[in-house]
mmCIF file of C-alpha atoms and ligand atoms in Angstrom:
data_model
loop_
_atom_site.group_PDB
_atom_site.id
_atom_site.type_symbol
_atom_site.label_atom_id
_atom_site.label_comp_id
_atom_site.label_asym_id
_atom_site.label_seq_id
_atom_site.Cartn_x
_atom_site.Cartn_y
_atom_site.Cartn_z
ATOM 1 C CA MET T 1 0.133 0.019 -0.059
ATOM 2 C CA LYS T 2 1.379 3.449 -0.935
ATOM 3 C CA SER T 3 1.866 5.837 2.197
ATOM 4 C CA ILE T 4 -0.880 7.921 3.221
ATOM 5 C CA ARG T 5 -0.697 11.413 4.728
ATOM 6 C CA LEU T 6 -3.702 12.314 6.713
ATOM 7 C CA ILE T 7 -4.710 15.586 7.799
ATOM 8 C CA TYR T 8 -7.531 16.387 10.072
ATOM 9 C CA TYR T 9 -9.517 19.640 10.606
ATOM 10 C CA ASP T 10 -12.192 20.035 13.166
ATOM 11 C CA GLU T 11 -13.749 22.384 10.836
ATOM 12 C CA ILE T 12 -13.202 23.561 7.264
ATOM 13 C CA ASP T 13 -15.007 25.001 4.401
ATOM 14 C CA SER T 14 -14.832 22.130 2.206
ATOM 15 C CA THR T 15 -12.007 19.340 2.043
ATOM 16 C CA ASN T 16 -11.955 19.776 -1.620
ATOM 17 C CA GLU T 17 -11.286 23.569 -1.466
ATOM 18 C CA GLU T 18 -8.711 22.869 1.171
ATOM 19 C CA LEU T 19 -6.608 20.440 -1.154
ATOM 20 C CA LYS T 20 -7.007 23.092 -3.984
ATOM 21 C CA ARG T 21 -5.499 25.884 -1.805
ATOM 22 C CA ASN T 22 -2.627 23.547 -1.026
ATOM 23 C CA ILE T 23 -2.416 21.687 -4.455
ATOM 24 C CA ASN T 24 1.512 22.306 -5.011
ATOM 25 C CA ASN T 25 2.264 21.285 -1.264
ATOM 26 C CA PHE T 26 0.445 18.130 -0.850
ATOM 27 C CA GLU T 27 1.510 14.823 -2.592
ATOM 28 C CA GLU T 28 -0.210 12.160 -3.833
ATOM 29 C CA PHE T 29 -2.611 10.324 -1.226
ATOM 30 C CA THR T 30 -2.857 13.459 0.998
ATOM 31 C CA VAL T 31 -5.900 12.737 2.721
ATOM 32 C CA ILE T 32 -7.998 15.666 4.180
ATOM 33 C CA LEU T 33 -10.665 14.734 6.670
ATOM 34 C CA ALA T 34 -12.950 17.048 8.357
ATOM 35 C CA ASP T 35 -15.479 16.689 11.241
ATOM 36 C CA PHE T 36 -17.587 19.513 9.924
ATOM 37 C CA GLN T 37 -17.562 21.315 6.901
ATOM 38 C CA SER T 38 -19.208 24.851 6.937
ATOM 39 C CA LYS T 39 -19.512 24.766 2.954
ATOM 40 C CA GLY T 40 -19.613 21.277 1.789
ATOM 41 C CA LYS T 41 -19.998 20.978 -2.194
ATOM 42 C CA GLY T 42 -21.996 18.533 -4.038
ATOM 43 C CA ARG T 43 -22.062 18.177 -7.736
ATOM 44 C CA ASN T 44 -23.820 21.050 -10.015
ATOM 45 C CA ASN T 45 -23.188 23.414 -7.050
ATOM 46 C CA ARG T 46 -25.325 21.737 -4.707
ATOM 47 C CA GLU T 47 -24.793 22.045 -1.077
ATOM 48 C CA TRP T 48 -23.619 18.802 0.876
ATOM 49 C CA PHE T 49 -25.078 18.359 4.291
ATOM 50 C CA SER T 50 -21.960 18.080 6.632
ATOM 51 C CA PRO T 51 -23.102 18.290 10.044
ATOM 52 C CA LYS T 52 -20.520 18.106 12.897
ATOM 53 C CA GLY T 53 -19.257 14.526 14.239
ATOM 54 C CA GLU T 54 -21.792 12.645 12.353
ATOM 55 C CA ASN T 55 -20.339 11.341 8.734
ATOM 56 C CA LEU T 56 -17.348 11.121 6.653
ATOM 57 C CA TYR T 57 -16.102 14.081 4.822
ATOM 58 C CA PHE T 58 -12.816 13.714 3.133
ATOM 59 C CA SER T 59 -10.861 14.371 -0.189
ATOM 60 C CA PHE T 60 -7.715 12.839 -1.588
ATOM 61 C CA ILE T 61 -5.168 13.906 -4.277
ATOM 62 C CA LEU T 62 -4.198 11.654 -7.144
ATOM 63 C CA GLU T 63 -1.415 12.312 -9.675
ATOM 64 C CA SER T 64 -2.328 9.927 -12.393
ATOM 65 C CA LYS T 65 0.135 9.016 -14.524
ATOM 66 C CA ILE T 66 -1.882 7.620 -17.007
ATOM 67 C CA GLU T 67 -3.321 10.017 -19.792
ATOM 68 C CA ILE T 68 -6.514 12.288 -19.212
ATOM 69 C CA LYS T 69 -8.345 10.198 -21.733
ATOM 70 C CA TYR T 70 -8.284 6.993 -19.681
ATOM 71 C CA LEU T 71 -9.427 8.805 -16.462
ATOM 72 C CA SER T 72 -13.184 8.733 -17.313
ATOM 73 C CA GLY T 73 -13.335 5.569 -15.305
ATOM 74 C CA LEU T 74 -11.769 6.788 -12.072
ATOM 75 C CA PRO T 75 -14.984 8.200 -10.583
ATOM 76 C CA ILE T 76 -16.544 4.735 -11.126
ATOM 77 C CA ILE T 77 -13.520 2.787 -9.402
ATOM 78 C CA ILE T 78 -13.802 5.371 -6.427
ATOM 79 C CA GLY T 79 -17.593 4.731 -6.100
ATOM 80 C CA PHE T 80 -17.030 0.906 -6.511
ATOM 81 C CA SER T 81 -14.773 0.857 -3.476
ATOM 82 C CA ILE T 82 -17.451 2.419 -1.300
ATOM 83 C CA LEU T 83 -19.877 0.008 -2.443
ATOM 84 C CA LYS T 84 -17.909 -2.886 -1.567
ATOM 85 C CA ILE T 85 -17.279 -1.340 1.925
ATOM 86 C CA LEU T 86 -21.099 -0.861 2.350
ATOM 87 C CA GLU T 87 -21.739 -4.304 1.362
ATOM 88 C CA GLU T 88 -19.782 -5.527 4.348
ATOM 89 C CA PHE T 89 -21.687 -3.511 6.885
ATOM 90 C CA ILE T 90 -25.282 -3.397 5.311
ATOM 91 C CA LYS T 91 -26.452 -6.848 4.900
ATOM 92 C CA ASN T 92 -29.581 -7.958 3.209
ATOM 93 C CA LYS T 93 -30.119 -4.745 1.347
ATOM 94 C CA LYS T 94 -29.630 -4.046 -2.210
ATOM 95 C CA ILE T 95 -26.668 -1.513 -2.749
ATOM 96 C CA TYR T 96 -26.122 0.121 -6.155
ATOM 97 C CA ILE T 97 -24.046 2.451 -7.837
ATOM 98 C CA LYS T 98 -25.954 5.330 -9.709
ATOM 99 C CA TRP T 99 -24.082 6.663 -12.739
ATOM 100 C CA PRO T 100 -21.687 8.327 -12.573
ATOM 101 C CA ASN T 101 -20.753 7.808 -8.787
ATOM 102 C CA ASP T 102 -23.584 8.010 -6.344
ATOM 103 C CA ILE T 103 -24.215 5.161 -3.949
ATOM 104 C CA ILE T 104 -27.826 4.001 -3.285
ATOM 105 C CA VAL T 105 -29.071 1.745 -0.620
ATOM 106 C CA GLU T 106 -32.513 0.384 -1.984
ATOM 107 C CA SER T 107 -33.653 3.704 -3.488
ATOM 108 C CA LYS T 108 -31.934 6.251 -0.976
ATOM 109 C CA LYS T 109 -28.533 8.035 -1.531
ATOM 110 C CA ILE T 110 -25.846 7.085 0.947
ATOM 111 C CA CYS T 111 -22.592 8.452 -0.473
ATOM 112 C CA GLY T 112 -21.951 11.230 -3.050
ATOM 113 C CA ILE T 113 -18.681 11.748 -4.686
ATOM 114 C CA LEU T 114 -17.301 14.987 -6.286
ATOM 115 C CA VAL T 115 -14.262 14.507 -8.536
ATOM 116 C CA GLU T 116 -12.395 17.460 -9.934
ATOM 117 C CA TYR T 117 -9.401 18.064 -12.180
ATOM 118 C CA TYR T 118 -7.119 20.921 -10.973
ATOM 119 C CA LYS T 119 -3.763 21.939 -12.172
ATOM 120 C CA ASN T 120 -3.319 18.432 -13.792
ATOM 121 C CA LYS T 121 -4.001 16.711 -10.502
ATOM 122 C CA ILE T 122 -7.260 14.725 -9.526
ATOM 123 C CA ILE T 123 -9.103 15.780 -6.250
ATOM 124 C CA ALA T 124 -11.572 13.246 -5.053
ATOM 125 C CA GLY T 125 -14.030 14.276 -2.502
ATOM 126 C CA ILE T 126 -16.345 11.650 -0.750
ATOM 127 C CA GLY T 127 -19.105 12.474 1.521
ATOM 128 C CA LEU T 128 -20.358 9.266 3.146
ATOM 129 C CA ASN T 129 -23.505 9.319 5.629
ATOM 130 C CA VAL T 130 -22.579 7.233 8.386
ATOM 131 C CA ASN T 131 -24.203 8.292 11.535
ATOM 132 C CA SER T 132 -26.758 10.987 10.624
ATOM 133 C CA GLU T 133 -30.380 10.149 11.591
ATOM 134 C CA ASN T 134 -32.149 13.691 10.368
ATOM 135 C CA PHE T 135 -31.565 15.088 7.044
ATOM 136 C CA PRO T 136 -32.768 18.572 5.829
ATOM 137 C CA ASN T 137 -35.048 18.912 2.907
ATOM 138 C CA PHE T 138 -32.732 20.604 0.395
ATOM 139 C CA GLN T 139 -30.814 17.240 -0.096
ATOM 140 C CA GLU T 140 -31.983 15.409 -3.268
ATOM 141 C CA ASN T 141 -32.722 11.640 -3.592
ATOM 142 C CA ASN T 142 -33.993 10.775 -0.188
ATOM 143 C CA PRO T 143 -30.924 10.460 1.866
ATOM 144 C CA THR T 144 -29.959 7.818 4.281
ATOM 145 C CA SER T 145 -27.077 6.772 6.484
ATOM 146 C CA VAL T 146 -25.399 3.444 7.301
ATOM 147 C CA LYS T 147 -26.806 4.009 10.904
ATOM 148 C CA LEU T 148 -30.456 4.389 9.457
ATOM 149 C CA GLU T 149 -29.960 1.325 7.489
ATOM 150 C CA THR T 150 -28.321 -0.964 10.266
ATOM 151 C CA GLY T 151 -29.574 0.745 13.469
ATOM 152 C CA LYS T 152 -25.775 0.938 14.618
ATOM 153 C CA ASP T 153 -23.338 3.543 15.237
ATOM 154 C CA PHE T 154 -20.187 3.267 13.251
ATOM 155 C CA ASP T 155 -16.567 4.235 13.762
ATOM 156 C CA ARG T 156 -15.725 6.773 10.810
ATOM 157 C CA LEU T 157 -12.166 6.373 11.103
ATOM 158 C CA ILE T 158 -12.460 2.509 10.774
ATOM 159 C CA ILE T 159 -14.402 2.982 7.521
ATOM 160 C CA LEU T 160 -12.111 5.482 6.172
ATOM 161 C CA LYS T 161 -9.304 3.134 6.619
ATOM 162 C CA ILE T 162 -10.822 0.170 4.811
ATOM 163 C CA PHE T 163 -11.941 2.295 1.935
ATOM 164 C CA LEU T 164 -8.234 3.613 1.454
ATOM 165 C CA LYS T 165 -7.019 0.264 1.371
ATOM 166 C CA LYS T 166 -9.718 -1.045 -0.925
ATOM 167 C CA PHE T 167 -9.376 2.025 -3.197
ATOM 168 C CA GLN T 168 -5.759 1.749 -3.485
ATOM 169 C CA LYS T 169 -5.939 -1.959 -4.728
ATOM 170 C CA PHE T 170 -8.686 -1.164 -7.392
ATOM 171 C CA TYR T 171 -6.967 1.856 -8.454
ATOM 172 C CA LEU T 172 -3.638 -0.199 -9.095
ATOM 173 C CA GLU T 173 -5.454 -2.641 -11.049
ATOM 174 C CA PHE T 174 -7.053 0.519 -13.051
ATOM 175 C CA GLN T 175 -3.757 2.159 -13.724
ATOM 176 C CA LYS T 176 -2.411 -1.180 -14.959
ATOM 177 C CA VAL T 177 -5.087 -1.926 -17.580
ATOM 178 C CA LYS T 178 -5.908 1.517 -18.333
ATOM 179 C CA LYS T 179 -9.820 0.949 -18.108
ATOM 180 C CA ILE T 180 -12.113 -0.354 -15.393
ATOM 181 C CA PRO T 181 -11.063 -4.033 -15.015
ATOM 182 C CA ASP T 182 -13.483 -6.550 -16.620
ATOM 183 C CA ASN T 183 -14.123 -8.242 -13.371
ATOM 184 C CA ILE T 184 -14.981 -5.064 -11.691
ATOM 185 C CA LEU T 185 -17.136 -3.742 -14.804
ATOM 186 C CA LEU T 186 -19.245 -7.100 -14.555
ATOM 187 C CA GLU T 187 -20.148 -6.513 -11.013
ATOM 188 C CA ILE T 188 -20.874 -2.526 -11.574
ATOM 189 C CA ASN T 189 -23.191 -3.647 -14.413
ATOM 190 C CA ASP T 190 -24.837 -5.993 -12.289
ATOM 191 C CA LYS T 191 -25.506 -3.306 -9.432
ATOM 192 C CA LEU T 192 -26.164 -0.413 -11.766
ATOM 193 C CA PHE T 193 -29.084 1.725 -10.329
ATOM 194 C CA LEU T 194 -31.992 2.230 -13.033
ATOM 195 C CA LYS T 195 -30.499 -0.452 -15.556
ATOM 196 C CA ASN T 196 -32.962 -1.038 -18.251
ATOM 197 C CA GLU T 197 -34.958 1.904 -17.211
ATOM 198 C CA ASP T 198 -36.328 5.033 -19.201
ATOM 199 C CA VAL T 199 -34.216 7.744 -17.847
ATOM 200 C CA LEU T 200 -33.425 11.644 -18.636
ATOM 201 C CA ILE T 201 -29.897 12.629 -18.534
ATOM 202 C CA GLU T 202 -29.735 16.580 -17.818
ATOM 203 C CA PHE T 203 -26.300 18.173 -18.815
ATOM 204 C CA HIS T 204 -26.245 22.052 -18.427
ATOM 205 C CA ASN T 205 -28.775 23.259 -20.816
ATOM 206 C CA SER T 206 -29.383 19.835 -22.799
ATOM 207 C CA PHE T 207 -30.711 16.642 -22.237
ATOM 208 C CA GLU T 208 -31.035 13.168 -23.371
ATOM 209 C CA THR T 209 -33.339 10.186 -22.982
ATOM 210 C CA GLY T 210 -33.246 6.521 -23.388
ATOM 211 C CA LYS T 211 -33.091 3.444 -21.543
ATOM 212 C CA ILE T 212 -29.859 2.529 -19.316
ATOM 213 C CA GLN T 213 -27.913 -0.391 -21.094
ATOM 214 C CA GLY T 214 -24.990 -0.362 -18.869
ATOM 215 C CA ILE T 215 -21.572 1.306 -18.259
ATOM 216 C CA ASN T 216 -18.590 0.590 -20.735
ATOM 217 C CA GLU T 217 -14.892 -0.035 -19.957
ATOM 218 C CA VAL T 218 -13.997 3.804 -19.823
ATOM 219 C CA GLY T 219 -16.887 4.657 -17.504
ATOM 220 C CA ALA T 220 -19.239 6.005 -19.979
ATOM 221 C CA LEU T 221 -23.037 5.444 -19.586
ATOM 222 C CA ILE T 222 -24.599 3.522 -22.546
ATOM 223 C CA LEU T 223 -28.056 4.846 -23.367
ATOM 224 C CA ASP T 224 -29.883 2.906 -25.971
ATOM 225 C CA ASN T 225 -27.036 3.076 -28.383
ATOM 226 C CA LYS T 226 -25.407 6.409 -27.432
ATOM 227 C CA LEU T 227 -22.434 6.843 -25.253
ATOM 228 C CA ILE T 228 -22.804 9.545 -22.359
ATOM 229 C CA TYR T 229 -19.896 10.980 -20.438
ATOM 230 C CA ALA T 230 -21.291 13.322 -18.203
ATOM 231 C CA GLY T 231 -24.697 14.388 -16.844
ATOM 232 C CA ASP T 232 -27.278 13.741 -14.083
ATOM 233 C CA VAL T 233 -29.778 10.838 -14.126
ATOM 234 C CA LYS T 234 -33.512 11.163 -13.507
ATOM 235 C CA LYS T 235 -35.832 8.452 -13.731
ATOM 236 C CA ILE T 236 -38.988 8.943 -16.128
ATOM 237 C CA ARG T 237 -42.085 8.220 -14.586
ATOM 238 C CA ARG T 238 -44.619 7.010 -16.984
ATOM 239 C CA ARG T 239 -48.315 8.048 -16.230
ATOM 240 C CA GLY T 240 -49.915 5.792 -13.808
ATOM 241 C CA LYS T 241 -46.787 4.366 -12.563
HETATM 242 C C1 LIG V 1 -22.625 14.895 -4.768
HETATM 243 O O1 LIG V 1 -23.287 13.935 -4.675
HETATM 244 O O2 LIG V 1 -23.164 15.924 -5.371
HETATM 245 C C2 LIG V 1 -21.229 14.970 -4.213
HETATM 246 C C3 LIG V 1 -21.074 15.184 -3.113
HETATM 247 C C4 LIG V 1 -19.455 15.334 -2.366
HETATM 248 C C5 LIG V 1 -19.355 15.611 -1.036
HETATM 249 C C6 LIG V 1 -17.874 15.479 -0.490
HETATM 250 S S1 LIG V 1 -17.836 15.966 1.156
HETATM 251 C C7 LIG V 1 -16.087 15.825 1.225
HETATM 252 C C8 LIG V 1 -15.754 16.729 -0.055
HETATM 253 N N1 LIG V 1 -15.918 18.134 0.174
HETATM 254 C C9 LIG V 1 -16.861 18.584 -0.254
HETATM 255 O O3 LIG V 1 -16.985 19.753 -0.120
HETATM 256 N N2 LIG V 1 -17.576 17.774 -1.067
HETATM 257 C C10 LIG V 1 -17.157 16.500 -1.165
#
């Protein structure tokens, strides 16, 4: 395992932002962990609910040696690592990856991942709802937490440690083959949220509709016969359903 430097803050605006401010001082696998974020960021400028002492809010830097065109699978690899941990803790419930990288338990969102490319480095920020029991209304997707799903409190540091170990293993494989490894892709496609469902993909001011067929080896979503590289997936509800 590559050595990891962990920097802890009682409070920070956003762990992604703190990494950006220090991008030239921190090496690969520097992890910023915070107990509270005053300006937790989600994708598309959404807010990420980050109450003190309840959940995991952390970000780390990667300096990928592989070319940018191969990097689109990386968020999926991160999401897959979280999925594998959650499967160890939450038994008898279906856990899914929602493309590109949300983690869903049954139909509720438990984890969000924000990957940013900044000054030729990759900043991966993870918000995993561990012990929260109440969520404000602003959060989309009907949030849940490990505690709500299991009835138990969890040690956040133990979860972080398991994540880093698992992720490093999958990341090494990913860098070697320059795509999502076949066995991982197979499992992801088996656990893909809204597979075979009609969805709407929103991207800035445009959208696409179609049926989700799967994810390909570079992490693109296969929507009918189109490949989608970015966007937000929404289920289309048919009348009467
Ligand atoms: C999303 O689903 O919209 C992504 C949420 C990402 C939240 C994490 S919490 C740690 C890191 N710092 C942030 O400000 N955001 C990410």
